[in-house]
GROMACS .gro file of C-alpha atoms in nm:
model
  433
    1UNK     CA    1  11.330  10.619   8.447
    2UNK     CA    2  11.602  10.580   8.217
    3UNK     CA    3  11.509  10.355   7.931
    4UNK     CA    4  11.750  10.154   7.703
    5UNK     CA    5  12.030  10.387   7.486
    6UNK     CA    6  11.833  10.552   7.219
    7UNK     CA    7  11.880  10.431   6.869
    8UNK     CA    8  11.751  10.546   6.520
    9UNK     CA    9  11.381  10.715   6.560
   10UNK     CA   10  11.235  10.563   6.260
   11UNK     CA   11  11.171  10.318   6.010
   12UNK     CA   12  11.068   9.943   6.132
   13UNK     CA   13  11.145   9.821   6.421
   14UNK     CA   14  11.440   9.581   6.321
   15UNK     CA   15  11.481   9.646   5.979
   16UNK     CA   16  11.168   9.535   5.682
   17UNK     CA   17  11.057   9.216   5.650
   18UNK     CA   18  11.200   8.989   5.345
   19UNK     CA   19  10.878   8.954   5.212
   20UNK     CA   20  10.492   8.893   5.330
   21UNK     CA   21  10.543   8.600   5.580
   22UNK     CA   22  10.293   8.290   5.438
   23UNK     CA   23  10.187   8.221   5.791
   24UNK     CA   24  10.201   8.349   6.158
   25UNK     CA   25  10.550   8.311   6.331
   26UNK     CA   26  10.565   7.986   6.506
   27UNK     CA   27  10.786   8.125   6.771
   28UNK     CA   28  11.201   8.300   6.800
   29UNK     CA   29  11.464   8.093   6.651
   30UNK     CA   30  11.579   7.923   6.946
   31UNK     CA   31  11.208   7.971   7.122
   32UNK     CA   32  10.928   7.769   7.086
   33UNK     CA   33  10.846   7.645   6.786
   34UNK     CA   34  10.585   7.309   6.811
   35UNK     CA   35  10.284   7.527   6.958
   36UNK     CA   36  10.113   7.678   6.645
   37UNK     CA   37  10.000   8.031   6.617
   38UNK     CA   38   9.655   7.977   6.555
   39UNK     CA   39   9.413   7.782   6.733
   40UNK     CA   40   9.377   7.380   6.694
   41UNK     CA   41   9.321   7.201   6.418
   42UNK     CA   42   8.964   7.095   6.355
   43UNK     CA   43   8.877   6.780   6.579
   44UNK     CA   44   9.179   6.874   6.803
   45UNK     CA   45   9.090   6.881   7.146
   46UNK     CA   46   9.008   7.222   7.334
   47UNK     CA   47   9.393   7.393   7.405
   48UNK     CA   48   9.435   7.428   7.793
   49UNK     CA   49   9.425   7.873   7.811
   50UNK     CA   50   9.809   7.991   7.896
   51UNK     CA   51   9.938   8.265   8.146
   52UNK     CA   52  10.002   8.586   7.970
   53UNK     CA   53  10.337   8.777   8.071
   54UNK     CA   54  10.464   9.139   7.980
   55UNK     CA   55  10.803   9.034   7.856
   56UNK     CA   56  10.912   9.326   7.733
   57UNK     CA   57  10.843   9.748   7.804
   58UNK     CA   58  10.988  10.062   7.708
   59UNK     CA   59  10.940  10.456   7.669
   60UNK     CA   60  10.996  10.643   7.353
   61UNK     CA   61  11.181  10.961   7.394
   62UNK     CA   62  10.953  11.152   7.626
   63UNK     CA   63  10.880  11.531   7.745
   64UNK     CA   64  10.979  11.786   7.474
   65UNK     CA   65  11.073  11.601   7.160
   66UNK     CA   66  11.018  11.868   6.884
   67UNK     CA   67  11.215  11.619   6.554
   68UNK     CA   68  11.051  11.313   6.540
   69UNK     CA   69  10.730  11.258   6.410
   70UNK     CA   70  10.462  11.017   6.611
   71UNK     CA   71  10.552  10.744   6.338
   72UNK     CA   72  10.906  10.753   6.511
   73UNK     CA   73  10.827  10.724   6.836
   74UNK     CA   74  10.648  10.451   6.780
   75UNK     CA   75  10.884  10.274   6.613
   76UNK     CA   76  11.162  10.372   6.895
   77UNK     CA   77  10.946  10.256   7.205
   78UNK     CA   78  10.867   9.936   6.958
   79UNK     CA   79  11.252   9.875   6.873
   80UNK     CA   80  11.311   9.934   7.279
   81UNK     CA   81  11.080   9.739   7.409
   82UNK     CA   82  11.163   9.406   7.213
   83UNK     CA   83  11.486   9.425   7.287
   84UNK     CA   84  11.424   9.469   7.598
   85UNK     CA   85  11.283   9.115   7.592
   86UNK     CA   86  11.541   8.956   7.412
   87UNK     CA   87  11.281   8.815   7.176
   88UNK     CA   88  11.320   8.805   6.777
   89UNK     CA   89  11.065   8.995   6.646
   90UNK     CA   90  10.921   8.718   6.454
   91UNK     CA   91  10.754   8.647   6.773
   92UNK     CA   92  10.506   8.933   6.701
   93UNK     CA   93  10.189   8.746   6.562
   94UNK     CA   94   9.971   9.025   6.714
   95UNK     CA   95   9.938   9.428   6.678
   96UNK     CA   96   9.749   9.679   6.884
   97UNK     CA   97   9.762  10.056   6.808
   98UNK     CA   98   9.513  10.364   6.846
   99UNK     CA   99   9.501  10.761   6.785
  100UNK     CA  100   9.733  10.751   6.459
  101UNK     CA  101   9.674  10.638   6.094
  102UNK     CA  102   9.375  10.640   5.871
  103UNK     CA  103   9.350  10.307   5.898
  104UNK     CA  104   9.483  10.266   6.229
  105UNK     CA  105   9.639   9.971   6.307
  106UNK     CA  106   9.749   9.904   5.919
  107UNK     CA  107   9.967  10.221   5.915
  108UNK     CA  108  10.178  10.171   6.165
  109UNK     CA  109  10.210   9.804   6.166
  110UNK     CA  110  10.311   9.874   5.802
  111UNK     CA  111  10.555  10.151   5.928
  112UNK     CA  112  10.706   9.933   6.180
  113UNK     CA  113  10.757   9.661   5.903
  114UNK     CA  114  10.481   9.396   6.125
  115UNK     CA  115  10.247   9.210   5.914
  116UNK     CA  116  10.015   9.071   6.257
  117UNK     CA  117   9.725   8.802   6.212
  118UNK     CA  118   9.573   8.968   6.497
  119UNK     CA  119   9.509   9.339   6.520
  120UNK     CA  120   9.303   9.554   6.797
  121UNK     CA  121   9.264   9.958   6.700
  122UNK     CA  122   9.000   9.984   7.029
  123UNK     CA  123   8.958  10.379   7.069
  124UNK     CA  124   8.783  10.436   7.414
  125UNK     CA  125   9.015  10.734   7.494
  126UNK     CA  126   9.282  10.696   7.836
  127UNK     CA  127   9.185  10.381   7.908
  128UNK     CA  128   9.277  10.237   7.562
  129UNK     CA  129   9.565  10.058   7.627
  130UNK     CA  130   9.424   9.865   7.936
  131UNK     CA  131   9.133   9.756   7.756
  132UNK     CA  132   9.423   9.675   7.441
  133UNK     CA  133   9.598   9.498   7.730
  134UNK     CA  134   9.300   9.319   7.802
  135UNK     CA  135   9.140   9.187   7.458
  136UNK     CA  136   9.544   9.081   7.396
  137UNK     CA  137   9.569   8.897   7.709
  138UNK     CA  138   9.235   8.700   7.638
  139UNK     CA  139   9.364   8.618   7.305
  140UNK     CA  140   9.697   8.498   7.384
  141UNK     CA  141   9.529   8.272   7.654
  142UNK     CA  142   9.322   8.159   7.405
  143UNK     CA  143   9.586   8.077   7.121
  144UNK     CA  144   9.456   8.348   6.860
  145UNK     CA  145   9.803   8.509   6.919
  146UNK     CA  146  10.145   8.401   7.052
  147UNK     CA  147  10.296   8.756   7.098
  148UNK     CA  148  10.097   9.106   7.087
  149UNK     CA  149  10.264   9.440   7.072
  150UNK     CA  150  10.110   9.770   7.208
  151UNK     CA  151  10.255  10.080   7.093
  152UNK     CA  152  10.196  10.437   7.124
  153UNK     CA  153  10.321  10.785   7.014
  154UNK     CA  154  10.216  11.152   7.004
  155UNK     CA  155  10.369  11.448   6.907
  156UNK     CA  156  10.094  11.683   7.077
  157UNK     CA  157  10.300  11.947   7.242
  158UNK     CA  158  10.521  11.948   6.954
  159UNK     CA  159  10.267  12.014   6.717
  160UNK     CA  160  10.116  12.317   6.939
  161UNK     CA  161  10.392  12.481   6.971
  162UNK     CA  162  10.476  12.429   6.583
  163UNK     CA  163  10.109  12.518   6.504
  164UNK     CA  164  10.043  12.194   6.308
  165UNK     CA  165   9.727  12.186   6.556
  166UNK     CA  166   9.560  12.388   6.807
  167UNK     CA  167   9.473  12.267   7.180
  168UNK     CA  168   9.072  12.152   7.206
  169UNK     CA  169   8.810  12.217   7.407
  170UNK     CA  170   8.608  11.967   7.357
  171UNK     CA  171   8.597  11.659   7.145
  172UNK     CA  172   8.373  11.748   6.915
  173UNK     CA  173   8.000  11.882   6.818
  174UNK     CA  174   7.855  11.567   6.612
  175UNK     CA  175   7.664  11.298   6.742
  176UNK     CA  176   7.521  11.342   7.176
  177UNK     CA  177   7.798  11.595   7.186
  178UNK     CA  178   7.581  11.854   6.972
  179UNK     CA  179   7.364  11.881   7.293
  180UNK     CA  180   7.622  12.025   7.512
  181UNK     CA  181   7.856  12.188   7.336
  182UNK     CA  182   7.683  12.506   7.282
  183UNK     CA  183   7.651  12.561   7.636
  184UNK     CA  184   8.003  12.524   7.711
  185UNK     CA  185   8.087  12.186   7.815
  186UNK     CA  186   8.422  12.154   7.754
  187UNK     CA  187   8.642  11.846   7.823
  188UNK     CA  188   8.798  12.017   8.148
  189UNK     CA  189   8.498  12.114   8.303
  190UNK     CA  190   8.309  11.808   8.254
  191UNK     CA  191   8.570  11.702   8.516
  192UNK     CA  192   8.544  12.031   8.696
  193UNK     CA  193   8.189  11.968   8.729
  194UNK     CA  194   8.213  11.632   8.859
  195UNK     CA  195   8.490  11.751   9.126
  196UNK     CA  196   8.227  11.997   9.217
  197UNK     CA  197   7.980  11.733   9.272
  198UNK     CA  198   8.212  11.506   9.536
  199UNK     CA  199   8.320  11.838   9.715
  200UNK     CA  200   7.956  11.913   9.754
  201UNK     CA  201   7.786  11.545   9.900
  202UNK     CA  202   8.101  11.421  10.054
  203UNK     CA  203   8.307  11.775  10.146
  204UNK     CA  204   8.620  11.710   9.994
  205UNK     CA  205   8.846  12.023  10.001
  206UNK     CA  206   9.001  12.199   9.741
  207UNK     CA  207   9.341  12.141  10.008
  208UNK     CA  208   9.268  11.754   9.970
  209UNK     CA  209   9.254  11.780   9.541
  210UNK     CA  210   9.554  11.956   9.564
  211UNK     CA  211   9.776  11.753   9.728
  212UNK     CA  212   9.722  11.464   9.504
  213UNK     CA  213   9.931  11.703   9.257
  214UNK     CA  214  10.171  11.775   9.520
  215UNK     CA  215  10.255  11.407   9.594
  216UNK     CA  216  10.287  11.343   9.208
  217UNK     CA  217  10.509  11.625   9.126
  218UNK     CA  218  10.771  11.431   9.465
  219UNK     CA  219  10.741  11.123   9.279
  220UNK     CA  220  10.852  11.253   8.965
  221UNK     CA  221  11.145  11.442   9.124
  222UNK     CA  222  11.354  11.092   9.116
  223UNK     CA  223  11.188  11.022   8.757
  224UNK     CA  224  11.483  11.158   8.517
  225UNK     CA  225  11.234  11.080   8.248
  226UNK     CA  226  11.004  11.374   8.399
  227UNK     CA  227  10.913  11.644   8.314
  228UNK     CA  228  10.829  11.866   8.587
  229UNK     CA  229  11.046  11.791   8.874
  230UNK     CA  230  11.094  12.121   9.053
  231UNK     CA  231  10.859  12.056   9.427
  232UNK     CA  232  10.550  12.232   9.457
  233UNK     CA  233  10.328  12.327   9.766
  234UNK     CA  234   9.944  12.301   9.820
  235UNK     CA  235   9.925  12.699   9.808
  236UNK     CA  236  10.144  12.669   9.493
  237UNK     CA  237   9.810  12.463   9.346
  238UNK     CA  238   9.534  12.656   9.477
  239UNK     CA  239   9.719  12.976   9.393
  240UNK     CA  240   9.781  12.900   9.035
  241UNK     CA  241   9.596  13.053   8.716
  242UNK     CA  242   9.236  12.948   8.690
  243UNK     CA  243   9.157  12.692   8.410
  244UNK     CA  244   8.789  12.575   8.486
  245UNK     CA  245   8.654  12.594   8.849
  246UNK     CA  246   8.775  12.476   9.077
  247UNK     CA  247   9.097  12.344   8.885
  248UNK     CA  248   9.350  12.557   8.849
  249UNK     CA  249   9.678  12.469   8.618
  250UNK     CA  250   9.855  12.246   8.852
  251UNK     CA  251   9.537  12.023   8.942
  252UNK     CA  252   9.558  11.937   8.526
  253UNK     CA  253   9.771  11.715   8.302
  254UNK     CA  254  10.041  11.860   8.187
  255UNK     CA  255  10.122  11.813   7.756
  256UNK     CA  256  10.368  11.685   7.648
  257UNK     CA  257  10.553  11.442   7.359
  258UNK     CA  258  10.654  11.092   7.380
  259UNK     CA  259  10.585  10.760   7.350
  260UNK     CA  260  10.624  10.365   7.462
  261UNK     CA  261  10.544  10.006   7.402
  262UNK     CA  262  10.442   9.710   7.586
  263UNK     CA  263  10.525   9.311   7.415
  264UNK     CA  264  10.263   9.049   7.602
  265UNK     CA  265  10.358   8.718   7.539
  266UNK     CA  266  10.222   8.337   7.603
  267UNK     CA  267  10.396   8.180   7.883
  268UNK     CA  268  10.602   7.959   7.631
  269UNK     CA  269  10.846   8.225   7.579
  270UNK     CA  270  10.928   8.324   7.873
  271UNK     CA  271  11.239   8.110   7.904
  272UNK     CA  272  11.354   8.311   7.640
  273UNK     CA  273  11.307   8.600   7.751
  274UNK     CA  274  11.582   8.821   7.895
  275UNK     CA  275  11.429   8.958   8.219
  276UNK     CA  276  11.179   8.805   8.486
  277UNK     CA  277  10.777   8.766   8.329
  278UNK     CA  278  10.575   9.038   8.510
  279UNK     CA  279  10.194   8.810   8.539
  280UNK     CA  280   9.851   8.952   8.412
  281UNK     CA  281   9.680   8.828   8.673
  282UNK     CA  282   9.343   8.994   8.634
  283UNK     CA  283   9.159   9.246   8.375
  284UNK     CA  284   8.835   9.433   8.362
  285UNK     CA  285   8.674   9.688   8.124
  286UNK     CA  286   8.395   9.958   8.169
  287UNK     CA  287   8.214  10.196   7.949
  288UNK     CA  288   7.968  10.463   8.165
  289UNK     CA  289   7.823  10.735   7.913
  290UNK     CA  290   7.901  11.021   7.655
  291UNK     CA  291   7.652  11.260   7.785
  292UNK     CA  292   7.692  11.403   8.106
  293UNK     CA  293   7.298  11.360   8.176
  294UNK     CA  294   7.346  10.969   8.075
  295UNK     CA  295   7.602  10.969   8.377
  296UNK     CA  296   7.394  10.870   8.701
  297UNK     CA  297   7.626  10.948   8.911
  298UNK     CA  298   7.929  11.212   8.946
  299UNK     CA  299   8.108  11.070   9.236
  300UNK     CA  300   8.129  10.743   9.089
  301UNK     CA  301   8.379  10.645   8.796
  302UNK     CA  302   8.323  10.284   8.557
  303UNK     CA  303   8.671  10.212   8.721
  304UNK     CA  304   8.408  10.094   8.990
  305UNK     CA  305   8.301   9.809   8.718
  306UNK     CA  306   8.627   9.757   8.567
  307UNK     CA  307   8.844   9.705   8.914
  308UNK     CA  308   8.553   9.446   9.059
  309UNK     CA  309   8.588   9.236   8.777
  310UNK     CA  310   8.982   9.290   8.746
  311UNK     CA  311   9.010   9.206   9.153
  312UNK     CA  312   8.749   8.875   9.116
  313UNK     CA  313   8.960   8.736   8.809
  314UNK     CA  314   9.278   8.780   8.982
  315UNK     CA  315   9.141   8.649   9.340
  316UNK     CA  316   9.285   8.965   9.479
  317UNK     CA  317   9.132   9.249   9.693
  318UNK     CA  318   9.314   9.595   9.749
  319UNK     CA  319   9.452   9.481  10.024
  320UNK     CA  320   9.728   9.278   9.792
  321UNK     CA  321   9.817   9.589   9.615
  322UNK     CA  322  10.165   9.712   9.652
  323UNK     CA  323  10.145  10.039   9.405
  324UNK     CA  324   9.884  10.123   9.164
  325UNK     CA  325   9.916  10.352   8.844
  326UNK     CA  326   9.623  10.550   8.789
  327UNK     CA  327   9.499  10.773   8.509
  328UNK     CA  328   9.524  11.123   8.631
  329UNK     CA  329   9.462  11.384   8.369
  330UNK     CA  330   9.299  11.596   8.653
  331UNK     CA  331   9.358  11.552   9.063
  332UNK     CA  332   8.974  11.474   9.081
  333UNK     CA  333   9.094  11.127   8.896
  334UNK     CA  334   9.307  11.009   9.101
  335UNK     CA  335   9.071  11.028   9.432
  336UNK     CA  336   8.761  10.907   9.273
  337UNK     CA  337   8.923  10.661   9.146
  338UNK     CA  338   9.066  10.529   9.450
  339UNK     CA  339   8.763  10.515   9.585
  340UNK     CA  340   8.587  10.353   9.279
  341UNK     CA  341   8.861  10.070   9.306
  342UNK     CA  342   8.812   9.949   9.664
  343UNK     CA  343   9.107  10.123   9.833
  344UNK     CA  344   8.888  10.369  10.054
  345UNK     CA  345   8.524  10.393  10.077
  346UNK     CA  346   8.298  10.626   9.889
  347UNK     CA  347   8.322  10.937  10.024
  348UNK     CA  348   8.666  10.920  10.171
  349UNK     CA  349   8.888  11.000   9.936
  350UNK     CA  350   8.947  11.356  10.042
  351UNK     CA  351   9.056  11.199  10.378
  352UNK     CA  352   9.251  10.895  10.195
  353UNK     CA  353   9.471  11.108   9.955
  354UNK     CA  354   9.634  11.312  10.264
  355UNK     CA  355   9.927  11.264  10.470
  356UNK     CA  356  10.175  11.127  10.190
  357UNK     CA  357   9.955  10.780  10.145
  358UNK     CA  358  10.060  10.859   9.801
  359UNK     CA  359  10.383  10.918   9.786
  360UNK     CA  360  10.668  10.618   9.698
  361UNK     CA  361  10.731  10.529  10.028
  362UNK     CA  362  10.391  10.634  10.172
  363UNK     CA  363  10.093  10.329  10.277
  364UNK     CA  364   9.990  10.311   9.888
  365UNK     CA  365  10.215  10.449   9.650
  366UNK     CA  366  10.034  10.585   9.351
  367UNK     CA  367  10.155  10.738   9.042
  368UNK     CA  368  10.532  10.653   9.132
  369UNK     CA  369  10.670  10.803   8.779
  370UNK     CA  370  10.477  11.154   8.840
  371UNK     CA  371  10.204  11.050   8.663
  372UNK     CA  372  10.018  11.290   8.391
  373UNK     CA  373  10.032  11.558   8.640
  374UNK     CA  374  10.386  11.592   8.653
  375UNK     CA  375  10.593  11.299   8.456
  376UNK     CA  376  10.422  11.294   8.109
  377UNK     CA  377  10.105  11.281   7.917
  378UNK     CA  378  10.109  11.323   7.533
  379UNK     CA  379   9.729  11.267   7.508
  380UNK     CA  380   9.644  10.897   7.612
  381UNK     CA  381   9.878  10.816   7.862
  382UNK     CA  382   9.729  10.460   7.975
  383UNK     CA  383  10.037  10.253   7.802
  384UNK     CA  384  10.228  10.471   8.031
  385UNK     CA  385  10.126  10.303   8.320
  386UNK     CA  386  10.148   9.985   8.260
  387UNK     CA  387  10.531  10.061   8.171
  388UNK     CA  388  10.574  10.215   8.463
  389UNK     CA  389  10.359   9.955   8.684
  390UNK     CA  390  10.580   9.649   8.514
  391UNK     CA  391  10.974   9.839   8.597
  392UNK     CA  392  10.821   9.873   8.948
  393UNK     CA  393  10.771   9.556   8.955
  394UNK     CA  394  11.088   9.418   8.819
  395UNK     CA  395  11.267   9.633   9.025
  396UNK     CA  396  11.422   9.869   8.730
  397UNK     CA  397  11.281  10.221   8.876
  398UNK     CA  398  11.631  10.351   8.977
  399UNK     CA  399  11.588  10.550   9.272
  400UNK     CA  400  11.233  10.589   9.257
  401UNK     CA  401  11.171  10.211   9.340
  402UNK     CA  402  10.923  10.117   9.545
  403UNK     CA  403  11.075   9.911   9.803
  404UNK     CA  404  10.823   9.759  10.103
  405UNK     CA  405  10.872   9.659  10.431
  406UNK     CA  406  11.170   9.452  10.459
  407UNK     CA  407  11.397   9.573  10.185
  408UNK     CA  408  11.161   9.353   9.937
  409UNK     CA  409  11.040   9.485   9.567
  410UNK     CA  410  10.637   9.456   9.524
  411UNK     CA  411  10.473   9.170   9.419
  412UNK     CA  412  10.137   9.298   9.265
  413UNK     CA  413  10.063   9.624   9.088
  414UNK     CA  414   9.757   9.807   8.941
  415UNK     CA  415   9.729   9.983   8.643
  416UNK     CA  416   9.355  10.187   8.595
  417UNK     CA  417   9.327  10.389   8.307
  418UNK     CA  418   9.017  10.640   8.224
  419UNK     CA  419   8.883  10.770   7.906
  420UNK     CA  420   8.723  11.020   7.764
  421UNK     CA  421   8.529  11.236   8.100
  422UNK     CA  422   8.492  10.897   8.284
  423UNK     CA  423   8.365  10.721   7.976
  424UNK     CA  424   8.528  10.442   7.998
  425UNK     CA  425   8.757  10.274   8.205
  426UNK     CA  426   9.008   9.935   8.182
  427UNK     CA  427   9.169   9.764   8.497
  428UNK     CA  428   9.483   9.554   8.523
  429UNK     CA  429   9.660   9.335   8.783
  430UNK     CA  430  10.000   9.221   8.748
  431UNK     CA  431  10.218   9.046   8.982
  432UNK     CA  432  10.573   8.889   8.970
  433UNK     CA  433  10.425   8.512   9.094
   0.00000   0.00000   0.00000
């Protein structure tokens, strides 16, 4: 979806500071400014917790971006996303920020000219920016923060093709990893393996995996932010080169550049906000295992963890979801963790993911940008969905809106993000009540 008109790619996000601030922000000039930044004084009594909104979202440039470096995407979704609030950026008290730096969040809150009293550099792979989204929520609520900003920005395709890097197999060979490594697990067919698993107890087909990829390639064909928007068939899938059994290319991520921000914000700004809050309304995180023989169970994701406790906080069930955004770095993702989140029962996913129940104006519409399979994925893509979840929301999706029964825009979103080969897994509900 189109995102504001670019400006400069780097430097901070609205110009440097004038010096090191003596204090947290109290709030934007003509904002909120009695409610301090920091909890109560000492004797005070308890502060009542506040609603946490997403007041402001944007995407970086995205898809093949070979000038800017990652430092300048992050600073462009940054600058993009605040003004798509219509806050001042004094409002940003707190600073989230993974997978860039040595001393990751310092860098690039020093790059983007931020000097937060709250930082979060959480590292739990896909699923990063949920659990970000989570820890920020809880401290906003709390009063530790008044305003947090999650950015991200890769340059992985970029940096193949200019051989600055080469693609991975695996993550690694230190630690549990050294036990697995030298017998070929690689990152793909640790996934592979589990596909393998479902297909086996519950007999979903390689026709069933496939169309998940075929439904996300017809979202992203009204997604001008895409990057593979040409249709594809089932036999296009299951005829394509093999990459590790039984996924071939089109049942994986594709890689690409890009990046994007998300501002949360305490519900005291939102009259000062230039668009409609978009609610966190619930949020649950998950961590499974690192070895594959720590993992109990193939079929089942932590998503199953993280959406139970997401769904209980928010008083919601699956039945109030209107679209969900789901980490799919493989097709096996996406069904599993459907399943894992309530929407069909164990086993069924096969059956579930058929039939265009995925597709925009199918019975759940998943994915509705083209997700990592088709749209973008520059190596954690979980900020990406809540982006994505949030201009559904609010309406902004152009014509790849969801639009439900009635001619009305959707009230309550998911966003469920994986990490790592189902190591982890974060869970968020947000609604427009």
């Amino acid at each position: 979806m189109p995102g504001p008109t670019p400006g400069p790619t780097s430097g901070p996000i609205s110009g440097p500071p004038s010096g090191p601030p003596s204090g947290p922000p109290s709030g934007p000039p003509s904002g909120p400014t009695s409610r301090p930044a920091t909890g109560p004084a000492t004797g005070a009594a308890p502060r009542a917790r506040r609603r946490v909104a997403v007041v402001g979202v944007a995407l970086s440039e995205c898809g093949r971006v070979d000038g800017p470096t990652p430092y300048a995407l992050h600073a462009q979704a940054a600058r993009r996303a605040l003004a798509d609030s219509g806050l001042h950026r004094s409002v940003i008290d707190g600073f989230a920020s993974a997978g860039l730096g040595t001393l990751a969040p310092v860098e690039v809150a020093e790059y983007l000219g931020l000097r937060p009293t709250w930082v979060d550099s959480t590292s739990v792979g896909g699923s990063t920016w949920e659990v970000m989204a989570a820890h920020a929520a809880d401290a906003i609520a709390a009063g530790h923060a008044n305003a947090v900003l999650l950015v991200y920005g890769s340059t992985a395709r970029a940096d193949i093709k200019a051989r600055r890097r080469t693609s991975n197999l695996s993550f690694g060979a230190r630690g549990p990893l050294q036990f697995e490594v030298p017998y070929g697990h690689t990152l793909i067919s640790k996934y592979a393996m589990a596909a393998r698993r479902h297909m086996h107890e519950y007999g979903t087909t390689l026709e069933q995996l496939a169309s998940v990829a075929v439904q996300a390639r017809a979202n992203a064909a009204t997604n001008p932010d895409a990057m593979f928007r040409d249709p594809i068939t089932v036999e296009d899938v299951l005829g394509g080169d093999m990459i590790a059994d039984p996924f071939t290319k089109l049942h994986c991520c594709i890689r690409s550049d890009g990046g994007c921000a998300v501002l949360l914000a305490a519900e005291d700004y939102v009259p000062d906000t230039a668009k409609a809050p978009v609610w966190i309304l619930g949020a649950g995180t998950s961590v499974s295992h690192t070895t594959m023989s720590e993992w109990e169970d193939f079929t089942v994701s932590p998503a199953a963890v993280s959406g139970r406790i997401a769904f209980e906080q928010a008083g919601l069930t699956p039945a109030d979801v209107d679209l969900a955004e789901i980490y799919d770095a493989f097709t096996y993702m996406t069904l599993v963790t459907l399943e894992d989140l309530g929407f069909c029962a164990k086993g069924e996913g096969g059956a579930f993911v058929e039939k265009g129940r995925l597709l925009r104006d199918g019975e759940l519409p998943v994915n509705t940008d083209g997700g990592g399979l088709s749209a973008c994925h520059p190596g954690m893509r979980g900020l990406f969905l809540l982006v994505e979840a949030v201009r559904q929301l609010r309406g902004e999706a152009g014509a790849g809106q969801v639009i439900k029964p009635g001619g009305r825009l959707p009230e309550v979103a998911l966003a469920s993000g994986t990490g790592g080969w189902f190591c982890s897994s974060g869970t968020i509900l947000l609604g427009r009540g």
